[in-house]
Amino acid sequence: MKEITLSPELTKEIAAIYQAMQEGYDRVSEEVELTCEGCPDNCCDSYFLHHTYSEWAYLWQGLHQLDPEKLERIVKQAKEYIAHSAEALTKGRRPQIMCPLNDNGLCGLYHHRMLVCRMHGIPATLTRPDGQSMRFPGCFRCQEIVKEKYESETDAPAMDRSQLFRRLAALEASLLKGRSHLYPRVKKTIAEMIIAGPPSVPLPHCER
């Protein structure tokens, strides 16, 4: 198997995409006056699936930087997460389990956290490749604030995710050298990405 790794240039690009996401989040959350302070909920127990080799590889860049003891603890928590989520899904329930990266209420891999983790909470819009527009209302606390402050949900500011998603798609295409159709589709939780190890593909016969 050959590990899929990000080049220095692609590492810089995904970090820039994440930074742009953070700046957009900050602008909208400030205008809406949304803050996580004192919130009774924790977004880190939300069940999200992630779909790119790029983010998977970047996640493992961060995991490789951890001391062995902390990484071992995260792996143990990831195994427990997978077992509990499988049980919930078998019963037809959406899992609500703390992310294995959570460390006393905060992300233990903050600078390498996934795109979905970074944009969860605020109102957002997205124009799909087929031209269809979508709007996301934000977390329950954000929806309460919007309902109080604005006559209509669409009057509230929203972050447009479209360009950032296009940049991530271009990065993914570059990482996979335009052959994404030859790779298995990614559909994993963070816990599954941790237990699976860094993303990899079988070596061609000529390289074995």
PDB file of C-alpha atoms in Angstrom:
ATOM      1  CA  MET A   1       0.000   0.000   0.000  1.00  0.00           C
ATOM      2  CA  LYS A   2       1.165   3.524  -0.749  1.00  0.00           C
ATOM      3  CA  GLU A   3       0.314   6.317   1.682  1.00  0.00           C
ATOM      4  CA  ILE A   4      -1.403   9.372   0.190  1.00  0.00           C
ATOM      5  CA  THR A   5       0.447  12.425   1.477  1.00  0.00           C
ATOM      6  CA  LEU A   6       0.065  16.134   0.916  1.00  0.00           C
ATOM      7  CA  SER A   7       2.969  17.959  -0.703  1.00  0.00           C
ATOM      8  CA  PRO A   8       4.197  21.154   1.016  1.00  0.00           C
ATOM      9  CA  GLU A   9       2.267  23.172  -1.588  1.00  0.00           C
ATOM     10  CA  LEU A  10      -0.998  21.290  -0.988  1.00  0.00           C
ATOM     11  CA  THR A  11      -0.474  21.455   2.769  1.00  0.00           C
ATOM     12  CA  LYS A  12      -0.183  25.235   2.449  1.00  0.00           C
ATOM     13  CA  GLU A  13      -3.338  25.365   0.312  1.00  0.00           C
ATOM     14  CA  ILE A  14      -5.507  23.326   2.687  1.00  0.00           C
ATOM     15  CA  ALA A  15      -4.283  25.446   5.597  1.00  0.00           C
ATOM     16  CA  ALA A  16      -5.256  28.556   3.593  1.00  0.00           C
ATOM     17  CA  ILE A  17      -8.722  27.113   2.883  1.00  0.00           C
ATOM     18  CA  TYR A  18      -9.190  26.409   6.583  1.00  0.00           C
ATOM     19  CA  GLN A  19      -8.015  29.921   7.475  1.00  0.00           C
ATOM     20  CA  ALA A  20     -10.460  31.470   4.995  1.00  0.00           C
ATOM     21  CA  MET A  21     -13.227  29.357   6.511  1.00  0.00           C
ATOM     22  CA  GLN A  22     -12.306  30.581   9.990  1.00  0.00           C
ATOM     23  CA  GLU A  23     -12.312  34.218   8.876  1.00  0.00           C
ATOM     24  CA  GLY A  24     -15.707  33.799   7.204  1.00  0.00           C
ATOM     25  CA  TYR A  25     -17.094  32.088  10.279  1.00  0.00           C
ATOM     26  CA  ASP A  26     -15.827  34.883  12.506  1.00  0.00           C
ATOM     27  CA  ARG A  27     -17.423  37.597  10.346  1.00  0.00           C
ATOM     28  CA  VAL A  28     -20.856  35.988  10.272  1.00  0.00           C
ATOM     29  CA  SER A  29     -20.858  34.899  13.923  1.00  0.00           C
ATOM     30  CA  GLU A  30     -19.906  38.432  14.992  1.00  0.00           C
ATOM     31  CA  GLU A  31     -22.698  39.989  12.931  1.00  0.00           C
ATOM     32  CA  VAL A  32     -25.275  37.477  14.174  1.00  0.00           C
ATOM     33  CA  GLU A  33     -23.813  37.815  17.696  1.00  0.00           C
ATOM     34  CA  LEU A  34     -23.401  34.065  18.040  1.00  0.00           C
ATOM     35  CA  THR A  35     -21.011  32.795  20.678  1.00  0.00           C
ATOM     36  CA  CYS A  36     -20.383  29.331  22.070  1.00  0.00           C
ATOM     37  CA  GLU A  37     -19.791  30.725  25.557  1.00  0.00           C
ATOM     38  CA  GLY A  38     -22.221  29.219  28.042  1.00  0.00           C
ATOM     39  CA  CYS A  39     -23.843  26.956  25.447  1.00  0.00           C
ATOM     40  CA  PRO A  40     -25.330  23.813  27.032  1.00  0.00           C
ATOM     41  CA  ASP A  41     -24.540  21.800  23.899  1.00  0.00           C
ATOM     42  CA  ASN A  42     -21.229  20.607  22.445  1.00  0.00           C
ATOM     43  CA  CYS A  43     -20.899  20.401  18.661  1.00  0.00           C
ATOM     44  CA  CYS A  44     -18.195  17.750  19.027  1.00  0.00           C
ATOM     45  CA  ASP A  45     -20.826  15.074  19.653  1.00  0.00           C
ATOM     46  CA  SER A  46     -22.461  15.715  16.259  1.00  0.00           C
ATOM     47  CA  TYR A  47     -22.290  12.820  13.800  1.00  0.00           C
ATOM     48  CA  PHE A  48     -20.460  13.936  10.663  1.00  0.00           C
ATOM     49  CA  LEU A  49     -19.092  11.982   7.704  1.00  0.00           C
ATOM     50  CA  HIS A  50     -16.114  13.324   5.787  1.00  0.00           C
ATOM     51  CA  HIS A  51     -15.425  12.747   2.103  1.00  0.00           C
ATOM     52  CA  THR A  52     -11.940  13.825   0.969  1.00  0.00           C
ATOM     53  CA  TYR A  53      -8.528  12.208   0.973  1.00  0.00           C
ATOM     54  CA  SER A  54      -7.077  15.708   1.399  1.00  0.00           C
ATOM     55  CA  GLU A  55      -8.648  16.292   4.802  1.00  0.00           C
ATOM     56  CA  TRP A  56      -7.928  12.718   5.841  1.00  0.00           C
ATOM     57  CA  ALA A  57      -4.234  13.182   4.992  1.00  0.00           C
ATOM     58  CA  TYR A  58      -4.123  16.572   6.738  1.00  0.00           C
ATOM     59  CA  LEU A  59      -5.739  15.066   9.824  1.00  0.00           C
ATOM     60  CA  TRP A  60      -2.953  12.496   9.951  1.00  0.00           C
ATOM     61  CA  GLN A  61      -0.320  15.200   9.552  1.00  0.00           C
ATOM     62  CA  GLY A  62      -1.594  16.506  12.870  1.00  0.00           C
ATOM     63  CA  LEU A  63      -1.862  13.065  14.479  1.00  0.00           C
ATOM     64  CA  HIS A  64       1.758  12.292  13.532  1.00  0.00           C
ATOM     65  CA  GLN A  65       2.815  15.350  15.552  1.00  0.00           C
ATOM     66  CA  LEU A  66       1.261  14.119  18.805  1.00  0.00           C
ATOM     67  CA  ASP A  67       3.236  12.400  21.522  1.00  0.00           C
ATOM     68  CA  PRO A  68       2.725   8.599  21.554  1.00  0.00           C
ATOM     69  CA  GLU A  69       0.749   8.597  24.803  1.00  0.00           C
ATOM     70  CA  LYS A  70      -1.793  11.130  23.557  1.00  0.00           C
ATOM     71  CA  LEU A  71      -2.123   9.357  20.201  1.00  0.00           C
ATOM     72  CA  GLU A  72      -2.695   6.041  21.967  1.00  0.00           C
ATOM     73  CA  ARG A  73      -5.463   7.616  24.034  1.00  0.00           C
ATOM     74  CA  ILE A  74      -7.115   9.059  20.919  1.00  0.00           C
ATOM     75  CA  VAL A  75      -6.952   5.680  19.151  1.00  0.00           C
ATOM     76  CA  LYS A  76      -8.587   4.008  22.154  1.00  0.00           C
ATOM     77  CA  GLN A  77     -11.369   6.634  22.147  1.00  0.00           C
ATOM     78  CA  ALA A  78     -11.805   6.207  18.378  1.00  0.00           C
ATOM     79  CA  LYS A  79     -12.332   2.453  18.787  1.00  0.00           C
ATOM     80  CA  GLU A  80     -14.977   3.104  21.449  1.00  0.00           C
ATOM     81  CA  TYR A  81     -16.629   5.718  19.223  1.00  0.00           C
ATOM     82  CA  ILE A  82     -16.904   3.278  16.318  1.00  0.00           C
ATOM     83  CA  ALA A  83     -18.407   0.569  18.515  1.00  0.00           C
ATOM     84  CA  HIS A  84     -21.000   2.885  20.078  1.00  0.00           C
ATOM     85  CA  SER A  85     -21.929   4.547  16.779  1.00  0.00           C
ATOM     86  CA  ALA A  86     -22.390   1.154  15.098  1.00  0.00           C
ATOM     87  CA  GLU A  87     -24.750   0.151  17.903  1.00  0.00           C
ATOM     88  CA  ALA A  88     -26.795   3.349  17.493  1.00  0.00           C
ATOM     89  CA  LEU A  89     -26.970   3.020  13.704  1.00  0.00           C
ATOM     90  CA  THR A  90     -28.101  -0.604  14.009  1.00  0.00           C
ATOM     91  CA  LYS A  91     -31.006   0.631  16.120  1.00  0.00           C
ATOM     92  CA  GLY A  92     -31.880   3.292  13.533  1.00  0.00           C
ATOM     93  CA  ARG A  93     -30.630   6.186  15.653  1.00  0.00           C
ATOM     94  CA  ARG A  94     -28.213   8.923  14.642  1.00  0.00           C
ATOM     95  CA  PRO A  95     -25.175   8.600  16.927  1.00  0.00           C
ATOM     96  CA  GLN A  96     -24.525  11.386  19.410  1.00  0.00           C
ATOM     97  CA  ILE A  97     -21.099  10.513  20.795  1.00  0.00           C
ATOM     98  CA  MET A  98     -18.175  12.739  21.750  1.00  0.00           C
ATOM     99  CA  CYS A  99     -15.495  12.970  19.056  1.00  0.00           C
ATOM    100  CA  PRO A 100     -12.357  10.999  19.964  1.00  0.00           C
ATOM    101  CA  LEU A 101     -10.297  14.152  19.426  1.00  0.00           C
ATOM    102  CA  ASN A 102     -12.197  16.025  22.138  1.00  0.00           C
ATOM    103  CA  ASP A 103      -9.957  16.794  25.105  1.00  0.00           C
ATOM    104  CA  ASN A 104     -11.819  18.164  28.137  1.00  0.00           C
ATOM    105  CA  GLY A 105     -14.328  20.005  25.963  1.00  0.00           C
ATOM    106  CA  LEU A 106     -11.870  21.298  23.359  1.00  0.00           C
ATOM    107  CA  CYS A 107     -10.483  19.845  20.139  1.00  0.00           C
ATOM    108  CA  GLY A 108      -7.170  18.138  20.813  1.00  0.00           C
ATOM    109  CA  LEU A 109      -6.144  18.648  17.174  1.00  0.00           C
ATOM    110  CA  TYR A 110      -7.551  22.146  16.730  1.00  0.00           C
ATOM    111  CA  HIS A 111      -5.351  23.349  13.856  1.00  0.00           C
ATOM    112  CA  HIS A 112      -6.047  20.191  11.852  1.00  0.00           C
ATOM    113  CA  ARG A 113      -9.775  19.895  12.525  1.00  0.00           C
ATOM    114  CA  MET A 114     -12.005  19.185   9.544  1.00  0.00           C
ATOM    115  CA  LEU A 115     -13.880  21.676   7.359  1.00  0.00           C
ATOM    116  CA  VAL A 116     -17.297  20.591   8.639  1.00  0.00           C
ATOM    117  CA  CYS A 117     -16.128  21.170  12.215  1.00  0.00           C
ATOM    118  CA  ARG A 118     -15.009  24.687  11.323  1.00  0.00           C
ATOM    119  CA  MET A 119     -18.236  25.818   9.656  1.00  0.00           C
ATOM    120  CA  HIS A 120     -20.796  24.209  11.934  1.00  0.00           C
ATOM    121  CA  GLY A 121     -22.975  26.713  13.774  1.00  0.00           C
ATOM    122  CA  ILE A 122     -23.471  29.753  11.552  1.00  0.00           C
ATOM    123  CA  PRO A 123     -25.971  30.302   8.702  1.00  0.00           C
ATOM    124  CA  ALA A 124     -24.412  29.334   5.382  1.00  0.00           C
ATOM    125  CA  THR A 125     -25.228  29.017   1.698  1.00  0.00           C
ATOM    126  CA  LEU A 126     -23.912  26.753  -1.024  1.00  0.00           C
ATOM    127  CA  THR A 127     -24.364  26.712  -4.783  1.00  0.00           C
ATOM    128  CA  ARG A 128     -23.937  23.163  -6.052  1.00  0.00           C
ATOM    129  CA  PRO A 129     -22.234  22.311  -9.370  1.00  0.00           C
ATOM    130  CA  ASP A 130     -25.696  21.777 -10.885  1.00  0.00           C
ATOM    131  CA  GLY A 131     -26.627  25.367  -9.996  1.00  0.00           C
ATOM    132  CA  GLN A 132     -28.982  24.492  -7.135  1.00  0.00           C
ATOM    133  CA  SER A 133     -28.723  26.855  -4.169  1.00  0.00           C
ATOM    134  CA  MET A 134     -28.882  25.564  -0.612  1.00  0.00           C
ATOM    135  CA  ARG A 135     -29.119  27.379   2.723  1.00  0.00           C
ATOM    136  CA  PHE A 136     -28.197  26.018   6.136  1.00  0.00           C
ATOM    137  CA  PRO A 137     -29.711  27.693   9.229  1.00  0.00           C
ATOM    138  CA  GLY A 138     -26.886  27.001  11.678  1.00  0.00           C
ATOM    139  CA  CYS A 139     -26.959  25.345  15.078  1.00  0.00           C
ATOM    140  CA  PHE A 140     -29.972  25.449  17.395  1.00  0.00           C
ATOM    141  CA  ARG A 141     -28.560  28.420  19.306  1.00  0.00           C
ATOM    142  CA  CYS A 142     -27.941  30.357  16.105  1.00  0.00           C
ATOM    143  CA  GLN A 143     -31.492  29.660  14.930  1.00  0.00           C
ATOM    144  CA  GLU A 144     -32.867  31.037  18.199  1.00  0.00           C
ATOM    145  CA  ILE A 145     -30.817  34.230  17.807  1.00  0.00           C
ATOM    146  CA  VAL A 146     -31.842  34.669  14.168  1.00  0.00           C
ATOM    147  CA  LYS A 147     -35.492  34.209  15.054  1.00  0.00           C
ATOM    148  CA  GLU A 148     -35.238  37.007  17.637  1.00  0.00           C
ATOM    149  CA  LYS A 149     -33.161  39.446  15.559  1.00  0.00           C
ATOM    150  CA  TYR A 150     -34.535  39.087  12.015  1.00  0.00           C
ATOM    151  CA  GLU A 151     -37.983  39.071  10.445  1.00  0.00           C
ATOM    152  CA  SER A 152     -37.023  36.210   8.176  1.00  0.00           C
ATOM    153  CA  GLU A 153     -34.294  33.574   8.298  1.00  0.00           C
ATOM    154  CA  THR A 154     -33.007  34.769   4.920  1.00  0.00           C
ATOM    155  CA  ASP A 155     -32.509  38.296   6.322  1.00  0.00           C
ATOM    156  CA  ALA A 156     -29.687  36.991   8.492  1.00  0.00           C
ATOM    157  CA  PRO A 157     -26.132  37.082   7.127  1.00  0.00           C
ATOM    158  CA  ALA A 158     -24.807  33.785   5.841  1.00  0.00           C
ATOM    159  CA  MET A 159     -21.430  32.523   4.772  1.00  0.00           C
ATOM    160  CA  ASP A 160     -21.168  31.354   1.159  1.00  0.00           C
ATOM    161  CA  ARG A 161     -19.289  28.041   1.221  1.00  0.00           C
ATOM    162  CA  SER A 162     -19.231  27.616  -2.561  1.00  0.00           C
ATOM    163  CA  GLN A 163     -15.796  29.021  -3.374  1.00  0.00           C
ATOM    164  CA  LEU A 164     -14.100  27.214  -0.495  1.00  0.00           C
ATOM    165  CA  PHE A 165     -15.658  23.928  -1.537  1.00  0.00           C
ATOM    166  CA  ARG A 166     -14.459  24.524  -5.107  1.00  0.00           C
ATOM    167  CA  ARG A 167     -10.945  25.170  -3.819  1.00  0.00           C
ATOM    168  CA  LEU A 168     -11.061  21.976  -1.784  1.00  0.00           C
ATOM    169  CA  ALA A 169     -12.313  20.031  -4.819  1.00  0.00           C
ATOM    170  CA  ALA A 170      -9.436  21.413  -6.914  1.00  0.00           C
ATOM    171  CA  LEU A 171      -6.972  20.476  -4.182  1.00  0.00           C
ATOM    172  CA  GLU A 172      -8.414  16.960  -4.057  1.00  0.00           C
ATOM    173  CA  ALA A 173      -8.081  16.622  -7.833  1.00  0.00           C
ATOM    174  CA  SER A 174      -4.455  17.739  -7.630  1.00  0.00           C
ATOM    175  CA  LEU A 175      -3.690  15.328  -4.794  1.00  0.00           C
ATOM    176  CA  LEU A 176      -5.183  12.411  -6.734  1.00  0.00           C
ATOM    177  CA  LYS A 177      -3.627  13.647  -9.984  1.00  0.00           C
ATOM    178  CA  GLY A 178      -7.014  13.956 -11.684  1.00  0.00           C
ATOM    179  CA  ARG A 179      -7.762  10.258 -11.214  1.00  0.00           C
ATOM    180  CA  SER A 180     -10.246  10.483  -8.372  1.00  0.00           C
ATOM    181  CA  HIS A 181     -12.591   8.145 -10.258  1.00  0.00           C
ATOM    182  CA  LEU A 182     -10.049   5.346  -9.718  1.00  0.00           C
ATOM    183  CA  TYR A 183     -10.055   5.736  -5.925  1.00  0.00           C
ATOM    184  CA  PRO A 184     -12.657   4.335  -3.495  1.00  0.00           C
ATOM    185  CA  ARG A 185     -15.027   7.057  -2.320  1.00  0.00           C
ATOM    186  CA  VAL A 186     -14.345   8.399   1.161  1.00  0.00           C
ATOM    187  CA  LYS A 187     -17.260   8.289   3.582  1.00  0.00           C
ATOM    188  CA  LYS A 188     -15.829   8.107   7.083  1.00  0.00           C
ATOM    189  CA  THR A 189     -16.154   9.611  10.526  1.00  0.00           C
ATOM    190  CA  ILE A 190     -13.044  11.084  12.119  1.00  0.00           C
ATOM    191  CA  ALA A 191     -12.880   7.981  14.331  1.00  0.00           C
ATOM    192  CA  GLU A 192     -12.845   5.728  11.269  1.00  0.00           C
ATOM    193  CA  MET A 193     -10.097   7.828   9.672  1.00  0.00           C
ATOM    194  CA  ILE A 194      -8.039   7.470  12.845  1.00  0.00           C
ATOM    195  CA  ILE A 195      -8.423   3.697  13.075  1.00  0.00           C
ATOM    196  CA  ALA A 196      -7.861   3.191   9.331  1.00  0.00           C
ATOM    197  CA  GLY A 197      -4.552   5.041   9.564  1.00  0.00           C
ATOM    198  CA  PRO A 198      -3.306   7.517   6.945  1.00  0.00           C
ATOM    199  CA  PRO A 199      -5.090   7.228   3.575  1.00  0.00           C
ATOM    200  CA  SER A 200      -3.429   4.789   1.214  1.00  0.00           C
ATOM    201  CA  VAL A 201      -3.965   2.994  -2.088  1.00  0.00           C
ATOM    202  CA  PRO A 202      -2.640  -0.302  -3.468  1.00  0.00           C
ATOM    203  CA  LEU A 203       0.667  -0.026  -5.290  1.00  0.00           C
ATOM    204  CA  PRO A 204       0.614  -0.694  -9.040  1.00  0.00           C
ATOM    205  CA  HIS A 205       2.113  -4.094  -9.951  1.00  0.00           C
ATOM    206  CA  CYS A 206       5.189  -2.415 -11.422  1.00  0.00           C
ATOM    207  CA  GLU A 207       6.011  -0.780  -8.049  1.00  0.00           C
ATOM    208  CA  ARG A 208       5.592  -3.884  -5.874  1.00  0.00           C
TER     209      ARG A 208
END
